[in-house]
Structure formats: C-alpha cells, structure tokens
Coordinates of C-alpha atoms and ligand atoms in Angstrom, one line a residue:
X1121 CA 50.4 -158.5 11.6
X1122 CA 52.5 -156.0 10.1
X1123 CA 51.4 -152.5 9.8
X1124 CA 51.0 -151.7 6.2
X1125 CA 52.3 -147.8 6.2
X1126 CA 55.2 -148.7 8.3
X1127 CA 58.6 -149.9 7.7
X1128 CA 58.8 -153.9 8.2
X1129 CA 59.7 -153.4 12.1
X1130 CA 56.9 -151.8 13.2
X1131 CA 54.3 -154.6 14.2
X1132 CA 50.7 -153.0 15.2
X1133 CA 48.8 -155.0 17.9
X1134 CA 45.2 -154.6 18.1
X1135 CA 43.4 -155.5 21.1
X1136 CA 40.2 -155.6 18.7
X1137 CA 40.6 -157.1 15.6
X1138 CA 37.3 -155.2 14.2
X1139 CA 38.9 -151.8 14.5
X1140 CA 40.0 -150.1 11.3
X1141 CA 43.9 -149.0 11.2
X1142 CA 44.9 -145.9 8.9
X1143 CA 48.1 -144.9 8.6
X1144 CA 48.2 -141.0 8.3
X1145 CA 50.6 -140.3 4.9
X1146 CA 50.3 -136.6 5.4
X1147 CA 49.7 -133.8 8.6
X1148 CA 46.3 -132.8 6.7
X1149 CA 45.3 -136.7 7.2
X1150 CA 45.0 -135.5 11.1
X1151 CA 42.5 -132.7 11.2
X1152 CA 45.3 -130.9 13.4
X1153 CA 44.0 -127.4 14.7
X1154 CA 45.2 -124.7 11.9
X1155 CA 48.3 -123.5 14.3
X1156 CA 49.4 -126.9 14.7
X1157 CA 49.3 -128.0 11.3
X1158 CA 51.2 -124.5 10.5
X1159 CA 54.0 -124.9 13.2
X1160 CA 54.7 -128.4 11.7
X1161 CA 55.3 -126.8 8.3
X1162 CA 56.5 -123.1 8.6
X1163 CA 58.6 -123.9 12.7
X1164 CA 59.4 -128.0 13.0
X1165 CA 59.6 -128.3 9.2
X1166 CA 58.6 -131.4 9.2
X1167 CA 56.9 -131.8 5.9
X1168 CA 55.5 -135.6 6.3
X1169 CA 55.1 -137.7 9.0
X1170 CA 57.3 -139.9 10.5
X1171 CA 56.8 -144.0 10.5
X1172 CA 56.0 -143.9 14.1
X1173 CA 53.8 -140.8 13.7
X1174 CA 52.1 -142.1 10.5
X1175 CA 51.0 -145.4 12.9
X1176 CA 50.7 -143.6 16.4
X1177 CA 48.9 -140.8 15.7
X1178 CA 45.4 -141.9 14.3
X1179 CA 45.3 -144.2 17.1
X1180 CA 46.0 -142.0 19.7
X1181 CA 43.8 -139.2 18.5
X1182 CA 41.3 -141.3 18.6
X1183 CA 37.4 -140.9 20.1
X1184 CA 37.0 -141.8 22.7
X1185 CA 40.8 -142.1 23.7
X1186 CA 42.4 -145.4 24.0
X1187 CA 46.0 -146.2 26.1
X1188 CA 48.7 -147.2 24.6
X1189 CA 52.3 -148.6 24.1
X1190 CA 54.2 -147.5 21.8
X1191 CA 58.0 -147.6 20.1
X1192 CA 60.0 -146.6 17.7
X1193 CA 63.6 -146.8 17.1
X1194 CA 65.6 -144.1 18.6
X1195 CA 65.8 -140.8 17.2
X1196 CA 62.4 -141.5 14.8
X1197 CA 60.3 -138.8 16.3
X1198 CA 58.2 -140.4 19.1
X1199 CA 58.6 -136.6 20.7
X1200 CA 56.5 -134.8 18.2
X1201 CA 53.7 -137.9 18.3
X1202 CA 53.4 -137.6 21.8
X1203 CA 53.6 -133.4 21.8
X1204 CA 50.9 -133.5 18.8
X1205 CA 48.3 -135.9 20.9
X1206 CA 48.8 -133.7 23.9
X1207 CA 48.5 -130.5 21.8
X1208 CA 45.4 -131.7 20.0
X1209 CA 43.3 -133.0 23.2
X1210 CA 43.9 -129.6 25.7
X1211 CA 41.5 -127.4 25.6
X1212 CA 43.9 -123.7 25.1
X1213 CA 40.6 -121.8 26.4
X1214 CA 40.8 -123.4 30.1
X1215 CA 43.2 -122.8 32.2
X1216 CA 44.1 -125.8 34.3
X1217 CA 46.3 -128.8 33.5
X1218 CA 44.9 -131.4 31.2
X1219 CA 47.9 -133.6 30.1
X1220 CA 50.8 -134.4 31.9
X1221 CA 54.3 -136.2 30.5
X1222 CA 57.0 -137.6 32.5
X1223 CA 60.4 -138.1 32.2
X1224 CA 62.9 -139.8 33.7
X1225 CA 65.9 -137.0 33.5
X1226 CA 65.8 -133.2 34.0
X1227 CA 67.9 -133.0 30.4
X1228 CA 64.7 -134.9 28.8
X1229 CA 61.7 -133.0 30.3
X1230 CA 63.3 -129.5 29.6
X1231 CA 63.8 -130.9 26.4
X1232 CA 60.5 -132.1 25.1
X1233 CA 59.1 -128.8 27.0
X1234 CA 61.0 -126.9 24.9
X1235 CA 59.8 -128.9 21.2
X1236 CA 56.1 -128.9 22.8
X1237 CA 56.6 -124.7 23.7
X1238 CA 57.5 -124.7 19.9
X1239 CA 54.5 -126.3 18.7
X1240 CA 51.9 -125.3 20.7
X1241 CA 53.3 -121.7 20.6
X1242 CA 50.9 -120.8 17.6
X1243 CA 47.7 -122.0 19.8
X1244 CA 48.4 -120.4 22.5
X1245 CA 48.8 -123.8 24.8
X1246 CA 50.9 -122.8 27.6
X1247 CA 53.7 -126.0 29.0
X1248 CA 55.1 -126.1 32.2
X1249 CA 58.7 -127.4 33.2
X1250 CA 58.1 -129.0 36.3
X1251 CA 61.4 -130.0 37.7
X1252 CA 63.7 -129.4 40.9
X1253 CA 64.7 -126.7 38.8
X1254 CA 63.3 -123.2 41.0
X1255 CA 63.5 -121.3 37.7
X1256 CA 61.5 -122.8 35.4
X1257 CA 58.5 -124.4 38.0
X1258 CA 58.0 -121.9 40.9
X1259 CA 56.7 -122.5 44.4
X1260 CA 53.0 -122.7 44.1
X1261 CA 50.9 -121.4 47.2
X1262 CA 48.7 -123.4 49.1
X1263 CA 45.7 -124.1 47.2
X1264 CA 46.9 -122.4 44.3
X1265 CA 46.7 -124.2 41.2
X1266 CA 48.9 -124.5 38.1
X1267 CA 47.1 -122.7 35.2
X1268 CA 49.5 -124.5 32.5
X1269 CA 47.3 -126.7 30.2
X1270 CA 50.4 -129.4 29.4
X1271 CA 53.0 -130.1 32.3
X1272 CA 56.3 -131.9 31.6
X1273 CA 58.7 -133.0 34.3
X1274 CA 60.4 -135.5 36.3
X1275 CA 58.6 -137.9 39.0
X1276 CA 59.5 -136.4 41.5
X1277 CA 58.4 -132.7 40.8
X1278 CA 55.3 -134.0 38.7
X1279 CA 54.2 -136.5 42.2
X1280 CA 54.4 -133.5 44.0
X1281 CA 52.1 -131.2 41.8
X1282 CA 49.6 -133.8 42.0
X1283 CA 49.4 -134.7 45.7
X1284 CA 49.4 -131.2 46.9
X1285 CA 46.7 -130.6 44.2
X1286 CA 48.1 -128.0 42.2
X1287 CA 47.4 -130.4 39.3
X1288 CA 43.9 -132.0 39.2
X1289 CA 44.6 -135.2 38.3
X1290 CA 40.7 -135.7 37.8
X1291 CA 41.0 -132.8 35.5
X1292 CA 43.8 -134.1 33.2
X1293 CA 43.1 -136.0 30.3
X1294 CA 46.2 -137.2 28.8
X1295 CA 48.9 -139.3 30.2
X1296 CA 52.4 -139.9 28.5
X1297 CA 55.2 -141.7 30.1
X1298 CA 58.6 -140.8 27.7
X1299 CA 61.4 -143.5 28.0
X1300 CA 58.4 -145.7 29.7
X1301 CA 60.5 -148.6 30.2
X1302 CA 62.7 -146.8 32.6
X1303 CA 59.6 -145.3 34.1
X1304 CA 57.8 -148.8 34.9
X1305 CA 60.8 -150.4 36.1
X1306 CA 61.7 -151.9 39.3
X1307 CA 65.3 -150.1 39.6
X1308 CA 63.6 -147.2 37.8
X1309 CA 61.0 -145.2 39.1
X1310 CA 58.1 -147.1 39.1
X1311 CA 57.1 -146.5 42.6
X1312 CA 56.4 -142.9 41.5
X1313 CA 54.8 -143.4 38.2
X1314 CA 52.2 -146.0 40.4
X1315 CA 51.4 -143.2 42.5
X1316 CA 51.0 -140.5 39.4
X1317 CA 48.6 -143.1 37.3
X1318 CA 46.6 -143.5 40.4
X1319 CA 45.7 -139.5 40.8
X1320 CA 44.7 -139.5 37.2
X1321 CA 43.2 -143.2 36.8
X1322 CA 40.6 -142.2 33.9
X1323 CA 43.7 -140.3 31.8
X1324 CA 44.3 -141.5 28.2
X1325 CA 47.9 -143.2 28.8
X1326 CA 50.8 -143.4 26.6
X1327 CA 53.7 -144.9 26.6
X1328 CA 56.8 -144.2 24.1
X1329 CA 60.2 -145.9 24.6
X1330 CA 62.9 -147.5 22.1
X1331 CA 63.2 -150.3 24.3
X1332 CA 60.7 -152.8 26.5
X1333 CA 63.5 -155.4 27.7
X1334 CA 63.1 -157.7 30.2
X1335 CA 59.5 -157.1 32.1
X1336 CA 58.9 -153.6 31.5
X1337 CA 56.5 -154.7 28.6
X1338 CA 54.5 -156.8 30.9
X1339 CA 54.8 -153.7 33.3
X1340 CA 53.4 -151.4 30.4
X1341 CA 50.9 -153.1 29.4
X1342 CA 49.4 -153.5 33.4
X1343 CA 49.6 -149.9 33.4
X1344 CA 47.8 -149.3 30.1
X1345 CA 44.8 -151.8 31.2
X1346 CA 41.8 -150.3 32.2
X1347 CA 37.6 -151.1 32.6
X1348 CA 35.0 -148.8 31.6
X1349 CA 32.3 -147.5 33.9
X1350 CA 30.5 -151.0 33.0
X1351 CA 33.9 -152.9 33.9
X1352 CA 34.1 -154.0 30.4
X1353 CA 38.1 -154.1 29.9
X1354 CA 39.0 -151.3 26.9
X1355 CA 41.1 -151.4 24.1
X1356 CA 44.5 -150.2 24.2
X1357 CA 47.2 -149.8 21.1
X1358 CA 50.0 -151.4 20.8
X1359 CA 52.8 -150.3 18.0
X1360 CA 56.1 -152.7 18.5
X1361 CA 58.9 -153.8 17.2
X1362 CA 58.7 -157.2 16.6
X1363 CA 62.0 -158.5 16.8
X1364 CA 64.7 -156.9 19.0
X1365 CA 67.0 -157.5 16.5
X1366 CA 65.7 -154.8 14.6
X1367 CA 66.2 -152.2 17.2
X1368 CA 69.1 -150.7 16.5
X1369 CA 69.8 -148.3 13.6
X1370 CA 71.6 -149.3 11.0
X1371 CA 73.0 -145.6 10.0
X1372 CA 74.9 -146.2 13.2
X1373 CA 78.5 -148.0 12.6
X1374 CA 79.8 -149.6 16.1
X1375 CA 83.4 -150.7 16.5
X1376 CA 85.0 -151.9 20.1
X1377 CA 89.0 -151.1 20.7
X1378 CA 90.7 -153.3 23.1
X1379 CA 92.0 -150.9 25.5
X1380 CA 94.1 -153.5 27.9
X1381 CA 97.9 -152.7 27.4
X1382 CA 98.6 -151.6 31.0
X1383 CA 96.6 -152.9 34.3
X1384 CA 96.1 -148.6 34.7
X1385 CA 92.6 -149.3 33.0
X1386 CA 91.9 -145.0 32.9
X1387 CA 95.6 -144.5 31.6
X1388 CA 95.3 -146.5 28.5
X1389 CA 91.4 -145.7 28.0
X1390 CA 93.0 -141.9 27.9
X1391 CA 95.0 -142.9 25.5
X1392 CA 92.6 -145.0 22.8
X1393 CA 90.4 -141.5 23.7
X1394 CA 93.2 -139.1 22.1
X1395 CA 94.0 -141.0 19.7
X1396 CA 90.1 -141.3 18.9
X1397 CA 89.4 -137.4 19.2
X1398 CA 93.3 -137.0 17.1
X1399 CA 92.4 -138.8 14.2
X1400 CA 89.0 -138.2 13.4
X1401 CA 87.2 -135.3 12.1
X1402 CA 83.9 -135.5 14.7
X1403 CA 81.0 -133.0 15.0
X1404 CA 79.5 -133.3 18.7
X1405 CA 80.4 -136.8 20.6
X1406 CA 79.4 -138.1 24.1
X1407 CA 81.4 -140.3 26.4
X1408 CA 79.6 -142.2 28.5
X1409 CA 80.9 -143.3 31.7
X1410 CA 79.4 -145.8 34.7
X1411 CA 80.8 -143.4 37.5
X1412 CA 80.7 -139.8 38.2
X1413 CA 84.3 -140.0 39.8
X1414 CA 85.2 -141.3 36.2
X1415 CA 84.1 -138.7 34.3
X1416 CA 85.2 -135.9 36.7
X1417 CA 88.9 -137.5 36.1
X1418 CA 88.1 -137.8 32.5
X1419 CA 87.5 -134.1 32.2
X1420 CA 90.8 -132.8 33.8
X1421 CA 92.4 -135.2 31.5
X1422 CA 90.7 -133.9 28.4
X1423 CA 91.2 -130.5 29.2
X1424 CA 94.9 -131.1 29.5
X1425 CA 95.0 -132.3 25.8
X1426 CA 93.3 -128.8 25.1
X1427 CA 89.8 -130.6 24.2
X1428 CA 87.1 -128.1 25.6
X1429 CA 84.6 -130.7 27.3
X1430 CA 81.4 -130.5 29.7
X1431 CA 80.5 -133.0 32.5
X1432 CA 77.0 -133.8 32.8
X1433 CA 75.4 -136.1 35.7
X1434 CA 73.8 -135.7 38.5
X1435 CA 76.0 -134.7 41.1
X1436 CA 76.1 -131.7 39.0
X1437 CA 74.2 -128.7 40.2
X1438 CA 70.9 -128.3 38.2
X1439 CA 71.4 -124.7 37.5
X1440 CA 74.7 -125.8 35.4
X1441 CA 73.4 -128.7 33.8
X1442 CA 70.7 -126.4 32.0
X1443 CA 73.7 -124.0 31.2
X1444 CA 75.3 -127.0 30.1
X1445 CA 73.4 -129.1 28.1
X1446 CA 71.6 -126.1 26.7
X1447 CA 75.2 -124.9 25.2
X1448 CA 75.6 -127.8 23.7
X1449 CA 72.6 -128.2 22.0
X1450 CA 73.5 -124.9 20.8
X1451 CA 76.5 -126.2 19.0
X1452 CA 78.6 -123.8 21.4
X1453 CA 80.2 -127.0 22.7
X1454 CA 81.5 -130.6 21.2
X1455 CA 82.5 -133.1 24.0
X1456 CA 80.4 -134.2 26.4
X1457 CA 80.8 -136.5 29.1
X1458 CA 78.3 -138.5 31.1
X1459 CA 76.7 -140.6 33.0
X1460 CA 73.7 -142.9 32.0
X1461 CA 71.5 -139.4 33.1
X1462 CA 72.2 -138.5 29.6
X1463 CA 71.8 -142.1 28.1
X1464 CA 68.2 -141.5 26.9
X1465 CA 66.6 -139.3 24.6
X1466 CA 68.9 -136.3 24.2
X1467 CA 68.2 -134.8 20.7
X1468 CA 71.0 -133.1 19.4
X1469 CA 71.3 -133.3 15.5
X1470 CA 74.7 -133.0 15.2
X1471 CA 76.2 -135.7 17.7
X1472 CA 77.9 -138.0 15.5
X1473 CA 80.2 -139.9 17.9
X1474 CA 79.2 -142.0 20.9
X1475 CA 82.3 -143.4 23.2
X1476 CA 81.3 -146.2 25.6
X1477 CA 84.4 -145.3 28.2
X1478 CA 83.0 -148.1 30.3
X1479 CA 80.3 -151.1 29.1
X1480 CA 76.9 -150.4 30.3
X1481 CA 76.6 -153.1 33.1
X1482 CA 73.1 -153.8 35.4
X1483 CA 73.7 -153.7 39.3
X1484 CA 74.2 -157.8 39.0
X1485 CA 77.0 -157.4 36.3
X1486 CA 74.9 -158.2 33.2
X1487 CA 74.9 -156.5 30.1
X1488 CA 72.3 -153.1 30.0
X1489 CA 71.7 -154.1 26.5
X1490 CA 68.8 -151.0 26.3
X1491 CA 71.5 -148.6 28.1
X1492 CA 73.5 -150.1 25.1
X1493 CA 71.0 -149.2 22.6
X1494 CA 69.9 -146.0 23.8
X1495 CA 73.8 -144.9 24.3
X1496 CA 74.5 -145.2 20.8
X1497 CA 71.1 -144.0 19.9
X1498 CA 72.6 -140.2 20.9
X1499 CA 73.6 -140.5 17.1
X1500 CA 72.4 -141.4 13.7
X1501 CA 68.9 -139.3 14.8
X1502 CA 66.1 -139.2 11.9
X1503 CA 68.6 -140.8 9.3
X1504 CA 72.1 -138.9 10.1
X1505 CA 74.9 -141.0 10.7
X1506 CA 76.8 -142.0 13.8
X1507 CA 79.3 -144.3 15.0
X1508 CA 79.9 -145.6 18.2
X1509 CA 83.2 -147.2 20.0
X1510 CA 82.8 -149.0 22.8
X1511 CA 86.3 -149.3 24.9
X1512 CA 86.8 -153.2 26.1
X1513 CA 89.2 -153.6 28.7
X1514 CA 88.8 -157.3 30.0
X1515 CA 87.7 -160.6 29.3
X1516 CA 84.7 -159.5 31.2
X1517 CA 84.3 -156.7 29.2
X1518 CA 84.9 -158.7 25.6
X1519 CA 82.2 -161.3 27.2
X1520 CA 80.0 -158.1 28.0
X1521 CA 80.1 -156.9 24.2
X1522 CA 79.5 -160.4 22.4
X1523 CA 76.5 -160.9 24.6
X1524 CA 75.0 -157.6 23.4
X1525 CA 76.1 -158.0 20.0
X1526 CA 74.3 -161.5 20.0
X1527 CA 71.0 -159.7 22.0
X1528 CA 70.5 -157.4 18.9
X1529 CA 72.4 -159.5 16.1
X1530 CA 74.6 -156.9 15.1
X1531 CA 78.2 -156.1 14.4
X1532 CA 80.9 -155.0 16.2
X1533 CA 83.9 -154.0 14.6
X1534 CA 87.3 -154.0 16.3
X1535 CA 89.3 -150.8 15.6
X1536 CA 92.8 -150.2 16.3
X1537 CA 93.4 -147.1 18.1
X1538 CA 97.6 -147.1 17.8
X1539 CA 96.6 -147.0 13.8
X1540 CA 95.6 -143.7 13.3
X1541 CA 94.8 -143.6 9.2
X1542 CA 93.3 -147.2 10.0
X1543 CA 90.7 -145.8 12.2
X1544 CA 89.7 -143.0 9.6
X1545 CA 89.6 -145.8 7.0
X1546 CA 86.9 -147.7 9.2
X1547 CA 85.0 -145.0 9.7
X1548 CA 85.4 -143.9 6.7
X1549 CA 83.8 -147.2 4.9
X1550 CA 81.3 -147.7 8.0
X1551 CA 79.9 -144.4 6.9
X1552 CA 79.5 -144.9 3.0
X1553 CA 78.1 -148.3 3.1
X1554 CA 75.4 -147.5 5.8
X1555 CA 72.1 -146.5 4.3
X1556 CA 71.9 -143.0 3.6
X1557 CA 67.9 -142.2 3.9
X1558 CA 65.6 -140.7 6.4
X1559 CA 62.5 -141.9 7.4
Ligands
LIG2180 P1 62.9 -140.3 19.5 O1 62.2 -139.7 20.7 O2 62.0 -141.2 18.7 O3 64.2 -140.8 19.9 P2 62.9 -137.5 18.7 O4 61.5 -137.3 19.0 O5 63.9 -136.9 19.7 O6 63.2 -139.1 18.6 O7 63.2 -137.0 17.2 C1 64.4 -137.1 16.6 C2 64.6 -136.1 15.6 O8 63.8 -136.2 14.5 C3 64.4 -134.7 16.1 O9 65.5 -133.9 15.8 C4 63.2 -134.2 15.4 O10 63.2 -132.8 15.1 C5 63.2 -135.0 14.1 N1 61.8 -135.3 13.6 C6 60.8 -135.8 14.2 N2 59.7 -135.9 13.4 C7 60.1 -135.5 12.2 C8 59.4 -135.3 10.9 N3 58.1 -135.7 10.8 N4 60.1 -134.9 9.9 C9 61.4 -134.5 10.0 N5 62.1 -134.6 11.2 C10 61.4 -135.1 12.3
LIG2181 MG1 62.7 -139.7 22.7

C-alpha cells in the first residue's frame, strides 16, 4: 500500500489496517509547541515538511506512542523527524532524562546534538552529548543524575549512563536508534543496543536508517515488538522503501575509473586522485578508504600535491576529530579522508564529491552494498547534486561494482582519468540531466 502523501518509494505498513494515516502537508498540521514550530521557520528554515517527515511524524506523535521503523533515502531529513518527536514528548519543566538517541559514530551524535540544541533551543529542552568525549559529557558522581531532558551519544557512553543510573531508563520515554541497521547488527553493535532497550523496555522506540539489508530488518522489527500490560502485542509503524532499487538518489551521478596500470595499486590510485581533484571544479569531497594505514599514506600524498586535507577515523584522537570534522562543516576545509566511521550520516551541504579509494567490502569479501549507498549518500543531500567515483583496481574489484550496480539497478559510468576535459564533460552532462528538485 503506497502512502498517498509520499513519493512512490515510500511504502507505509500498518500493523492495523483500521488505523487512520494522515500525512502532515504543513508544521501547523502537527500541533508543535509554539518554539518549535518557530525554530522550524525563523532557525532550520525549513518551511514544509519533508516526505519522510510528512509520513513519520503523525505516527510517531501519536497517543499513546507506538514503535517504529522507519527510512528514508539519505540526506531526506530523518534527523529533524526524529529531533521533532523527541522535542515534542519531553517534558522542558522536569529535569531528568526522558528520551534517549543513539548513534553509531561520535561525528553523528555530536551532530544530531547539535540540530536537536538548535531546535529545542527556543523551549528551553536541554541535550546532552554523551560520548568518550570528557568535554562535552562530564564525569557524573555517584548517585548523581543527569538533569538533561534528551541524551544523544554513542553505545558505549549511552550503556554506561544507564547502568550506573545516571539515566533512569524507567523514566525515559522515547527511544531512537539513528543508522539502526548498523545498530541491530551482528558485526555492529547490537550487543549494546540489547542491553540499552532492556533498561528502558516500556520506551516508545524508533528506528531511522537509509538501509535494512540483509537481517537487520528482521532484527528491527524484534526490537520494535512489544505486549501491553494485558500481553496484547501493540502496533508498531512501519514506513519502507519498497524496493531497494529505489534507494539510491538519483541527483547523485556515479562513475568507476579503472585504476590498474601498474601492480603499485596506491601509486596509480594517487594518480586517477590528482588528476580527479586537477580537473574538476569540486566544493567539499570525501575519500573513503577500507584502512586507516591507507588514508594516513593518502594524506602525506595529498599534501605533497599542495591539497589541504584532514584524516578522520578512529585511531584519531577524539579531541581532533571534533576540531576536525567541526572545521569542515564549517566550510574552513575541502578534502576529507576516511574510513567507514564517517560513512553514515554526516550532513554537510556542500559535499559534492565522494571518491571510493577502495570498494566497500564485508569481512567475507562481499560487496557492503549499504556502506555503498550510504558512502555516496555524503552528497546530493535534500536535492543538491553529487557524484561519486569509485576507483576499481581488479577483476575483483570490477566483479565487486557490477554486483552492487545490479543490487540497486543503477548505473555506473566508467570515466577516464588520463582524459582530463573528458572527465569534466561527464560530469558535466551527469549533472544537467539528473533531476534538479528537492523534496
Ligand atoms: P538523513 O538523516 O535523512 O540522511 P538529514 O536529517 O541529515 O538527512 O537531513 C539532510 C538535510 O536536509 C539537512 O541539511 C537538513 O537541514 C535538511 N532538511 C531536513 N528537513 C528539511 C526540511 N523540512 N526542509 C528543508 N531542508 C530540510
Ligand atoms: Mg541521518
């Protein structure tokens, strides 16, 4: 059943077919609280609803609260549905935790912190960066509790709050899970998010992500069950894409360049990557590599071609990555390089070029298709436009791409990197037949 406010894509799954579905066209639709519907207007400016928040938001406003899955293409504004919900159910008179989100990267909780600090700063809702990060989430004292109505962090920090019950997790009413695929997964942390739902068993949880591939919807949606005080199962929303091959965005061009002149795999991936960052005009880029030895070797190399660049992962002190990535979101710096830390839901408007350096492979050699995905989401965010390269070295490599192409039924152009006013051609035609609307 297709949801009749959103785009095509967006497939809304209701546990019970009785219950009525409204798509919200505008923020007065939502009976926000006064400051929030001002902050949306006068500080986001966000002047409509997104797809995703026209569908997610009555249903996870609801009363009494139901769990839910939900997703949305990247870059469509799942941050602001989730920040709104939380927003809207804390109570800004008391002063103990009452919804908690979790993240699966430091660069993503101090992220959303910061867009839920920007809309909640009008009702006075105070949010709590709860990180390994001393500066932003200090040591609490035994049996003090954290006063911060909203906490965002990583599993880790957030597991922590809750066992040594500085966060009541009896007391918090709102659960999200950001990137929740990631967080549900075996080789993610799913150990920790098990041990976070169970301190707050009776919290309204939500779960955002761009991608459920393999089990993790299955995984989800055991998470999101849960029986009333009669043992009656309750509902819980569901908001999906319905095909995978509708994932990606289409604002975002991709092209693959066959990097394998020499056997020195790094020395002629250097070279396709000057000849990249030579030729074209780009705003911000990210290049994402599988190893941190990589992308330390990457840097020296880019900073001897006189290309400023920043190294992001996490063998990088924690202190420097906030200098870091918070520089760059500034604008004050163009090139990043990284691991898959920063794979997943980095906002940062003007990014307009994602490099895969090296193919996004699982730990048995398959294709990552959603590191895939979410790698080239870092561009074409709320309707911009991006392109991508992706740098195939091998057979291996060339057998890596056509499986993901095939996986999302998509195209993937080959671009010559020795052909300088080629490349800008490509680009160049990518860019001005790809749709140019937001959503
Ligand atoms: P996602 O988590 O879905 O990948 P984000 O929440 O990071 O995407 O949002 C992507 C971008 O869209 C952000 O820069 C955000 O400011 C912008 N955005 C979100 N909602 C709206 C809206 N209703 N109107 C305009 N821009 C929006
Ligand atoms: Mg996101």
């Amino acid at each position: 059943q297709v949801f009749a406010g959103a785009s095509d894509a967006l497939t809304v799954i209701r546990a019970n077919p009785d219950c009525e579905l409204v798509a919200c066209k505008t923020w007065e639709e939502l009976n926000l609280k006064p400051g929030l519907l001002k902050a949306l207007y006068k500080t986001m400016k966000f002047q409509k609803p997104a797809k995703i928040q026209e569908a997610a938001l009555p249903l996870g406003l609801r009363d009494p609260a139901e769990n839910g899955i939900f997703q949305a293409k990247s870059g469509q504004g799942k941050t602001c549905a989730f920040s709104l919900i939380m927003l809207m159910r804390v109570n800004e008179a008391l002063k103990h935790t009452q919804a908690v989100c979790v993240a699966p990267t430091y660069e993503l909780a101090l992220q959303s912190a910061r867009v839920c600090r920007k809309m909640g700063e009008g009702i006075g809702v105070s949010v709590l960066l709860a990180t390994s990060d001393k500066r932003s989430c200090p040591k609490f004292k035994k049996g003090e509790k954290c006063t911060d109505q909203i906490v965002i962090g990583t599993p880790g920090k957030i597991n922590a709050l809750l066992k040594s019950k500085v966060i009541d997790g009896k007391k918090v009413g709102v659960f999200v899970l950001d990137e929740a695929d990631e967080m549900v997964k075996e080789s993610g942390h799913c150990k920790d998010t098990q041990t976070i739902k169970k301190f707050m068993p009776q919290a309204q949880a939500l779960l955002f992500s761009a991608s459920y591939e393999g089990n993790t919807y299955e995984l989800s949606k055991t998470l999101c069950k849960r029986k009333d005080k009669q043992g009656k199962p309750m509902r819980f929303n569901e908001i999906r894409i319905a095909d995978v091959k509708d994932v990606l965005i289409d604002e975002i061009a991709q092209f693959y360049i066959k990097t394998g002149g020499s056997s020195n795999e790094d020395e002629t991936k250097m070279e396709a990557l000057a000849s990249i960052y030579g030729s074209l005009s780009v705003g911000q880029s990210i290049i994402f590599v599988e190893r941190k030895a990589t992308a330390d070797k990457l840097q020296l190399f880019m900073e001897g071609k006189s290309l400023a660049c920043a190294k992001l992962h996490g063998g990088v002190d924690i202190e420097l990555r906030e200098k870091l990535f918070t520089e760059f979101v500034e604008g004050k710096r163009s090139v990043l390089i990284a691991t898959n830390a920063l794979a997943r839901g980095v906002d940062v408007p003007g990014m307009s070029l994602v490099v895969n350096y090296d193919f996004p492979v699982n730990r048995d050699g398959t294709p990552a298709f959603e590191t895939y995905q979410h790698r080239i989401g870092r561009c074409g965010r709320f309707g911009r436009k991006g392109c991508a390269f992706t740098f195939v070295h091998s057979a291996k490599d060339q057998e890596l791409l056509d499986e993901t192409a095939d996986h999302f039924g998509c195209t993937v152009t080959e671009a010559d990197a020795d052909d300088p006013e080629e490349l800008v051609e490509l680009v160049k035609k990518a860019q001005d037949q790809a749709p140019a609307s937001a959503s």
